[in-house]
């Protein structure tokens, strides 16, 4: 359930009509619902009730500081995958001891940053990374809390670009080699083993792959304990999927996902950490856009919006579906007809949907992309020198612009023209 509903024929975010936000912030603009974010976070607290646990929201899904601060105020920890995200989490008020540092290519600078400023654990993904972390921590006179991310070789049955738990993926250490790596970790200076980490992919719509992966983690936990390691914590990653189309079957509920956790690892007495991102932020946000033109083509019509692939790349990157709805509800008997919904970017890939059945829409009308709260704004770029979309957070009947659209001056000021250009008299052809 989310908080984007029609009232009196107008789509609202909580108690705010979306046309009001468009008038104040312009379009394209991401709009997030604080109540939906809180509700989704709360579902995981319920799902894991009775187990010692920490929900570490995955920052890369939606890293706006207001969103992070809202999550942090509700008690969430954070899962970060870069020094930049670690800084965001800290800037949002998350204490270091609630920040988990994941990612396959942490640099020594990033390790030092987190060791200095506070970190709950590093999820280590390779032996070279483990050795580098040992050196950095020992040189600083610190101890790095470590979980090794194991790759359980489980098929997450999701889009190939977001599956991470098969042996051919770049992530983690093959689970068969985990005992060796833990033995090395235990012997290295500056390293303290605290647990095991696994994350098998994103947008999973079945529980079976989780069940298979967590069962393997439970088996490994027993083996590592027998080897003398202190396995106090299990980080089970994120990945629970969301419904992107109103017509689809709903993916498993957080409560049932919690059931899988209880069944597979509940008896180990470990503290459970999870890293949900999409399932918290995805349906807590929409992308608000305006129709620029309706173009009648040869056998197909194009609805050209002021949002483009640089704002929301998921359709072109993952062939993702987003429901697209008019902000003013159509008449109940309005006809629907197929249109290609596209943006203004000079790429054929800048297509959000082909042959989408929509009611009549005209230049100036507002539309909303549903389920755009995760991997939307965070994956945006300024391709075609299009300013990043604004972001708005709604709270009841109130909204704040939580990231202003940059001005063109801001954008141009980031580049520098070197002084020699246009002053060098020798034409390239005569150079030696
Ligand atoms: C991306 C990621 C997540 C979050 O995945 P969702 O599908 O958004 O829940 C969690 N943990 C790690 C290590 C990730 O890379």
Coordinates of C-alpha atoms and ligand atoms in Angstrom, one line a residue:
X1 CA 0.0 0.0 0.0
X2 CA 1.2 3.5 -0.7
X3 CA -0.2 7.0 -0.2
X4 CA -0.7 8.1 -3.8
X5 CA -4.4 8.1 -4.4
X6 CA -7.0 9.9 -6.4
X7 CA -9.2 12.3 -4.5
X8 CA -11.9 14.3 -6.3
X9 CA -10.4 13.1 -9.6
X10 CA -6.9 14.4 -8.8
X11 CA -3.9 12.2 -7.9
X12 CA -2.6 13.2 -4.4
X13 CA 0.6 12.4 -2.5
X14 CA -0.8 11.9 1.0
X15 CA -2.9 15.0 1.4
X16 CA -1.2 17.2 -1.3
X17 CA -2.6 17.4 -4.8
X18 CA 0.2 16.7 -7.3
X19 CA -0.7 19.8 -9.5
X20 CA 0.3 21.9 -6.5
X21 CA 3.7 20.3 -6.4
X22 CA 4.1 20.8 -10.1
X23 CA 3.2 24.4 -9.8
X24 CA 5.7 25.0 -7.0
X25 CA 8.6 22.8 -8.1
X26 CA 8.2 22.4 -11.8
X27 CA 8.5 19.1 -13.7
X28 CA 10.0 16.6 -13.9
X29 CA 10.0 16.1 -10.1
X30 CA 10.3 13.1 -7.9
X31 CA 7.7 13.1 -5.1
X32 CA 8.2 10.9 -2.0
X33 CA 5.7 10.1 0.7
X34 CA 7.1 10.1 4.2
X35 CA 4.2 8.0 5.5
X36 CA 4.8 5.3 2.9
X37 CA 8.5 5.2 3.7
X38 CA 7.7 4.9 7.4
X39 CA 5.1 2.2 6.8
X40 CA 7.4 0.1 4.7
X41 CA 10.2 0.3 7.3
X42 CA 7.8 -0.6 10.0
X43 CA 6.8 -3.8 8.1
X44 CA 10.3 -5.1 8.5
X45 CA 10.3 -4.3 12.2
X46 CA 7.1 -6.4 12.5
X47 CA 8.5 -9.2 10.3
X48 CA 11.6 -9.6 12.5
X49 CA 9.9 -8.9 15.8
X50 CA 11.3 -11.1 18.6
X51 CA 14.6 -11.6 16.8
X52 CA 17.5 -9.3 17.7
X53 CA 17.8 -7.3 14.4
X54 CA 18.7 -4.1 12.7
X55 CA 17.2 -2.9 9.4
X56 CA 19.9 -1.2 7.4
X57 CA 18.2 0.7 4.6
X58 CA 20.1 0.4 1.4
X59 CA 21.1 4.0 0.6
X60 CA 21.7 3.4 -3.1
X61 CA 17.9 2.9 -3.6
X62 CA 17.2 6.5 -2.7
X63 CA 19.9 8.6 -1.1
X64 CA 18.3 12.0 -0.6
X65 CA 19.4 13.3 2.7
X66 CA 15.8 14.0 3.8
X67 CA 14.8 10.4 3.1
X68 CA 17.8 9.1 5.0
X69 CA 17.2 11.5 7.9
X70 CA 13.6 10.3 8.0
X71 CA 14.6 6.7 8.0
X72 CA 17.3 7.3 10.6
X73 CA 14.9 9.2 12.9
X74 CA 12.7 6.0 12.8
X75 CA 15.7 3.9 14.0
X76 CA 17.0 2.5 10.7
X77 CA 20.6 1.7 10.2
X78 CA 22.1 2.2 6.7
X79 CA 23.9 0.0 4.1
X80 CA 26.3 2.1 2.0
X81 CA 28.4 1.1 -1.0
X82 CA 30.8 4.0 -1.3
X83 CA 32.5 6.7 0.7
X84 CA 30.0 9.2 -0.8
X85 CA 27.1 7.2 0.6
X86 CA 28.8 6.8 3.9
X87 CA 29.1 10.6 4.0
X88 CA 25.4 10.9 3.2
X89 CA 24.4 8.6 6.0
X90 CA 26.5 10.5 8.5
X91 CA 25.2 13.8 7.2
X92 CA 21.7 12.5 7.7
X93 CA 22.5 11.8 11.4
X94 CA 23.1 8.1 11.3
X95 CA 25.7 7.1 13.9
X96 CA 28.7 5.2 12.6
X97 CA 27.8 2.1 14.6
X98 CA 24.6 1.8 12.5
X99 CA 26.3 2.0 9.1
X100 CA 27.3 -1.1 7.2
X101 CA 29.9 -0.7 4.5
X102 CA 29.3 -3.0 1.5
X103 CA 30.6 -3.0 -2.1
X104 CA 33.1 -4.9 -4.2
X105 CA 35.7 -2.2 -4.7
X106 CA 36.2 -0.2 -1.5
X107 CA 39.4 1.9 -1.7
X108 CA 41.9 2.3 1.1
X109 CA 40.7 6.0 1.4
X110 CA 37.1 4.8 1.9
X111 CA 38.2 2.2 4.5
X112 CA 40.1 4.9 6.4
X113 CA 37.2 7.3 6.2
X114 CA 34.8 4.8 7.8
X115 CA 37.3 3.5 10.4
X116 CA 37.9 7.0 11.5
X117 CA 34.3 8.2 11.5
X118 CA 32.5 5.1 12.6
X119 CA 31.3 1.9 11.0
X120 CA 29.3 -1.1 12.1
X121 CA 31.0 -3.6 9.9
X122 CA 32.7 -4.0 6.6
X123 CA 31.2 -6.6 4.3
X124 CA 34.3 -7.8 2.6
X125 CA 34.1 -9.3 -0.9
X126 CA 37.6 -10.6 -1.7
X127 CA 40.9 -11.6 -0.2
X128 CA 42.8 -8.6 -1.6
X129 CA 40.2 -6.4 0.0
X130 CA 40.5 -8.2 3.3
X131 CA 44.3 -7.7 3.3
X132 CA 44.0 -4.1 2.3
X133 CA 41.5 -3.5 5.1
X134 CA 43.9 -5.3 7.6
X135 CA 46.8 -3.0 6.6
X136 CA 44.7 0.2 6.8
X137 CA 43.2 -0.7 10.1
X138 CA 46.5 -1.9 11.7
X139 CA 48.2 1.3 10.5
X140 CA 45.5 3.4 12.2
X141 CA 45.7 1.3 15.3
X142 CA 42.1 0.2 14.9
X143 CA 40.2 -3.0 14.5
X144 CA 37.8 -3.4 11.6
X145 CA 34.7 -5.4 12.3
X146 CA 34.3 -7.7 9.3
X147 CA 31.7 -10.0 7.7
X148 CA 32.7 -11.9 4.6
X149 CA 30.2 -11.6 1.8
X150 CA 29.7 -15.1 0.5
X151 CA 28.4 -16.0 -2.9
X152 CA 26.0 -18.9 -2.4
X153 CA 25.6 -19.7 -6.1
X154 CA 21.9 -19.3 -6.0
X155 CA 19.8 -18.1 -8.9
X156 CA 17.8 -15.1 -7.8
X157 CA 15.5 -15.5 -10.8
X158 CA 15.5 -11.8 -11.5
X159 CA 16.8 -9.5 -14.3
X160 CA 20.4 -10.5 -15.2
X161 CA 21.7 -7.0 -14.5
X162 CA 20.6 -7.2 -10.9
X163 CA 21.3 -10.8 -10.0
X164 CA 24.4 -11.0 -7.7
X165 CA 24.4 -14.4 -6.1
X166 CA 25.5 -16.7 -8.9
X167 CA 29.1 -17.8 -9.1
X168 CA 29.6 -16.0 -12.4
X169 CA 28.7 -12.6 -10.8
X170 CA 31.5 -10.4 -9.5
X171 CA 30.1 -10.4 -5.9
X172 CA 31.3 -12.1 -2.8
X173 CA 33.6 -15.1 -2.1
X174 CA 32.5 -18.6 -3.3
X175 CA 30.8 -20.1 -0.3
X176 CA 32.9 -23.3 -0.8
X177 CA 36.1 -21.2 0.0
X178 CA 34.6 -19.3 2.9
X179 CA 36.2 -21.3 5.7
X180 CA 39.7 -20.6 4.2
X181 CA 39.0 -16.9 4.0
X182 CA 37.7 -16.8 7.6
X183 CA 40.8 -18.6 8.7
X184 CA 42.9 -15.9 7.0
X185 CA 40.7 -13.1 8.4
X186 CA 41.1 -14.4 12.0
X187 CA 44.9 -14.4 11.6
X188 CA 45.2 -10.9 10.2
X189 CA 46.0 -7.9 12.4
X190 CA 43.3 -5.2 12.6
X191 CA 40.5 -7.5 11.6
X192 CA 37.7 -8.8 13.9
X193 CA 35.3 -11.3 12.4
X194 CA 31.7 -10.5 13.5
X195 CA 29.5 -12.5 11.1
X196 CA 28.5 -13.5 7.6
X197 CA 27.0 -11.5 4.8
X198 CA 25.0 -12.5 1.8
X199 CA 23.0 -10.5 -0.9
X200 CA 21.8 -12.4 -3.9
X201 CA 20.2 -9.8 -6.0
X202 CA 17.4 -7.3 -6.4
X203 CA 13.7 -7.3 -7.3
X204 CA 13.2 -10.9 -6.2
X205 CA 9.6 -11.9 -6.6
X206 CA 9.9 -15.4 -5.0
X207 CA 11.0 -16.5 -1.6
X208 CA 12.7 -19.8 -2.7
X209 CA 16.0 -18.2 -3.7
X210 CA 16.2 -16.4 -0.3
X211 CA 15.4 -19.7 1.5
X212 CA 18.1 -21.5 -0.5
X213 CA 20.7 -18.8 0.2
X214 CA 19.9 -18.4 3.9
X215 CA 20.0 -22.2 4.4
X216 CA 23.5 -22.2 3.0
X217 CA 24.5 -19.4 5.3
X218 CA 23.1 -21.3 8.3
X219 CA 25.2 -24.3 7.4
X220 CA 28.3 -22.1 7.0
X221 CA 27.6 -20.5 10.4
X222 CA 27.7 -23.9 12.1
X223 CA 30.9 -24.8 10.3
X224 CA 32.6 -21.5 11.1
X225 CA 31.6 -21.7 14.8
X226 CA 33.1 -25.2 14.9
X227 CA 36.3 -23.6 13.4
X228 CA 36.3 -21.3 16.4
X229 CA 35.0 -18.1 14.9
X230 CA 32.6 -15.8 16.7
X231 CA 29.6 -15.6 14.3
X232 CA 27.3 -13.2 16.2
X233 CA 25.7 -11.4 13.3
X234 CA 24.1 -12.4 10.0
X235 CA 23.6 -9.8 7.3
X236 CA 21.1 -11.3 4.9
X237 CA 21.2 -8.4 2.3
X238 CA 18.2 -6.9 0.6
X239 CA 16.5 -7.7 -2.6
X240 CA 12.8 -8.2 -1.9
X241 CA 10.8 -7.1 -5.0
X242 CA 7.9 -4.8 -5.4
X243 CA 4.9 -4.8 -7.7
X244 CA 5.6 -2.5 -10.6
X245 CA 2.4 -3.0 -12.5
X246 CA -1.0 -2.8 -10.9
X247 CA -2.0 -5.9 -12.8
X248 CA 0.8 -8.2 -11.6
X249 CA 0.8 -10.6 -8.7
X250 CA 2.2 -9.1 -5.6
X251 CA 5.6 -10.3 -4.6
X252 CA 6.1 -11.9 -1.2
X253 CA 5.3 -9.8 1.8
X254 CA 7.9 -8.7 4.3
X255 CA 6.2 -10.8 6.9
X256 CA 6.6 -14.0 4.9
X257 CA 10.2 -13.0 4.1
X258 CA 10.6 -12.7 7.9
X259 CA 9.2 -16.2 8.2
X260 CA 11.9 -17.5 5.9
X261 CA 14.6 -15.8 8.0
X262 CA 13.1 -17.4 11.2
X263 CA 13.0 -20.9 9.6
X264 CA 16.5 -20.8 8.2
X265 CA 18.7 -18.9 10.6
X266 CA 16.4 -18.1 13.5
X267 CA 17.8 -20.8 15.8
X268 CA 21.4 -19.6 15.5
X269 CA 21.0 -16.9 18.1
X270 CA 22.6 -14.3 15.8
X271 CA 21.7 -10.7 15.5
X272 CA 19.9 -10.4 12.1
X273 CA 20.7 -7.5 9.7
X274 CA 18.8 -6.9 6.5
X275 CA 19.4 -4.3 3.8
X276 CA 16.2 -3.6 2.0
X277 CA 16.2 -0.7 -0.4
X278 CA 13.7 -1.0 -3.3
X279 CA 10.9 -2.5 -1.1
X280 CA 11.1 0.5 1.2
X281 CA 11.5 3.4 -1.3
X282 CA 10.1 2.1 -4.6
X283 CA 6.4 2.5 -4.0
X284 CA 7.1 5.5 -1.7
X285 CA 7.8 7.7 -4.7
X286 CA 6.5 8.8 -8.1
X287 CA 8.0 10.8 -10.9
X288 CA 5.8 13.7 -11.9
X289 CA 6.2 14.8 -15.5
X290 CA 4.3 17.0 -18.0
X291 CA 3.3 16.2 -21.6
X292 CA 5.2 18.5 -24.1
X293 CA 3.6 17.2 -27.3
X294 CA 1.4 14.5 -28.6
X295 CA 2.9 13.6 -31.9
X296 CA 0.9 11.6 -34.4
X297 CA 3.2 9.2 -36.2
X298 CA 2.9 6.6 -39.0
X299 CA 0.8 4.0 -37.4
X300 CA 1.8 5.0 -33.8
X301 CA 1.4 8.0 -31.6
X302 CA 4.1 9.4 -29.4
X303 CA 3.5 11.0 -26.1
X304 CA 6.5 13.2 -25.5
X305 CA 7.1 14.1 -21.9
X306 CA 9.5 16.5 -20.2
X307 CA 11.0 13.5 -18.2
X308 CA 13.5 11.4 -20.0
X309 CA 15.9 8.4 -19.6
X310 CA 18.3 10.6 -17.8
X311 CA 15.7 11.1 -15.1
X312 CA 14.5 7.5 -14.9
X313 CA 16.8 5.0 -16.6
X314 CA 15.1 1.8 -15.4
X315 CA 13.0 1.2 -18.5
X316 CA 15.9 1.4 -20.9
X317 CA 18.4 -0.2 -18.6
X318 CA 16.4 -3.1 -17.3
X319 CA 13.4 -3.2 -19.7
X320 CA 11.5 -2.2 -16.6
X321 CA 7.8 -1.5 -16.5
X322 CA 6.4 1.6 -14.6
X323 CA 2.7 2.2 -14.5
X324 CA 2.1 5.7 -16.0
X325 CA -1.1 7.4 -14.9
X326 CA -2.7 10.8 -15.7
X327 CA -2.7 13.1 -12.7
X328 CA -6.3 14.2 -13.5
X329 CA -8.4 11.0 -13.5
X330 CA -10.0 10.4 -16.9
X331 CA -13.7 10.2 -17.2
X332 CA -14.8 6.6 -16.4
X333 CA -16.0 6.1 -20.0
X334 CA -12.9 7.7 -21.6
X335 CA -11.4 5.6 -24.4
X336 CA -7.9 4.2 -24.1
X337 CA -5.5 4.0 -27.1
X338 CA -1.9 2.8 -27.5
X339 CA 0.8 5.4 -27.4
X340 CA 4.6 5.3 -27.1
X341 CA 5.6 7.3 -24.1
X342 CA 9.0 8.9 -24.7
X343 CA 11.3 11.6 -23.5
X344 CA 13.1 14.4 -25.4
X345 CA 16.6 12.8 -25.3
X346 CA 18.3 12.1 -28.6
X347 CA 18.3 8.3 -28.2
X348 CA 15.8 5.8 -29.4
X349 CA 16.4 4.1 -26.0
X350 CA 14.7 7.2 -24.4
X351 CA 11.4 5.3 -24.5
X352 CA 9.5 4.6 -21.3
X353 CA 6.8 2.4 -22.8
X354 CA 5.7 1.2 -26.2
X355 CA 2.0 0.8 -27.1
X356 CA 0.9 1.8 -23.6
X357 CA -2.9 1.9 -23.3
X358 CA -3.7 5.4 -22.0
X359 CA -6.7 7.7 -22.0
X360 CA -6.5 10.9 -24.1
X361 CA -3.7 13.2 -22.9
X362 CA -2.7 16.6 -24.4
X363 CA 0.2 19.0 -24.1
X364 CA 0.4 20.5 -20.6
X365 CA -1.2 17.5 -18.9
X366 CA 0.6 16.0 -15.9
X367 CA 1.4 12.3 -15.6
X368 CA 2.9 10.2 -12.8
X369 CA 5.3 7.3 -13.1
X370 CA 4.4 5.0 -10.2
X371 CA 6.9 3.0 -8.2
X372 CA 9.7 5.5 -9.0
X373 CA 11.0 6.1 -5.5
X374 CA 13.9 3.6 -5.7
X375 CA 16.7 3.6 -8.3
X376 CA 15.1 6.7 -9.9
X377 CA 16.7 9.9 -8.7
X378 CA 19.8 8.0 -7.6
X379 CA 20.5 6.7 -11.1
X380 CA 19.8 10.0 -12.8
X381 CA 22.3 11.9 -15.0
X382 CA 22.5 15.2 -16.8
X383 CA 22.7 13.6 -20.2
X384 CA 21.7 16.2 -22.9
X385 CA 22.5 18.9 -20.3
X386 CA 19.2 18.3 -18.7
X387 CA 19.2 19.4 -15.0
X388 CA 18.6 16.7 -12.5
X389 CA 14.9 16.5 -11.5
X390 CA 13.9 18.2 -8.3
X391 CA 12.9 16.0 -5.4
X392 CA 10.0 16.7 -3.0
X393 CA 9.1 15.0 0.3
X394 CA 5.5 15.1 1.3
X395 CA 4.4 14.8 4.9
X396 CA 0.6 14.8 5.5
X397 CA -0.7 18.1 3.9
X398 CA 2.7 19.6 3.6
X399 CA 5.6 19.3 1.2
X400 CA 9.2 20.4 1.0
X401 CA 11.6 20.6 -1.9
X402 CA 14.4 18.4 -0.6
X403 CA 16.6 18.8 -3.6
X404 CA 16.2 21.8 -5.8
X405 CA 16.6 21.5 -9.5
X406 CA 20.1 22.8 -10.3
X407 CA 20.3 26.0 -12.4
X408 CA 22.0 26.0 -15.8
X409 CA 24.6 28.3 -14.2
X410 CA 25.3 25.6 -11.6
X411 CA 25.7 23.0 -14.3
X412 CA 28.0 25.1 -16.6
X413 CA 30.1 26.2 -13.6
X414 CA 31.3 22.7 -13.1
X415 CA 33.3 22.7 -16.3
X416 CA 36.5 24.7 -16.9
X417 CA 37.9 25.9 -20.2
X418 CA 41.8 25.8 -20.1
X419 CA 43.5 29.1 -20.8
X420 CA 45.5 27.8 -23.8
X421 CA 42.4 27.1 -25.9
X422 CA 42.2 29.6 -28.8
X423 CA 45.5 31.2 -27.9
X424 CA 47.9 28.7 -29.3
X425 CA 49.0 30.1 -32.7
X426 CA 50.5 27.0 -34.2
X427 CA 48.1 25.0 -36.3
X428 CA 48.2 21.2 -35.3
X429 CA 49.3 20.3 -38.9
X430 CA 52.6 22.1 -38.5
X431 CA 53.5 20.6 -35.2
X432 CA 56.4 18.2 -34.7
Ligands
LIG1 C1 21.6 -3.0 -3.8 C2 21.9 -3.7 -2.5 C3 20.9 -3.8 -1.6 C4 19.5 -3.4 -1.7 O1 18.8 -4.1 -2.7 P1 17.2 -3.9 -2.9 O2 16.9 -4.8 -4.0 O3 17.0 -2.5 -3.2 O4 16.6 -4.3 -1.6 C5 21.3 -4.4 -0.4 N1 22.5 -4.9 -0.2 C6 23.5 -4.7 -1.1 C7 24.9 -5.2 -0.8 C8 23.2 -4.1 -2.3 O5 24.2 -4.0 -3.2

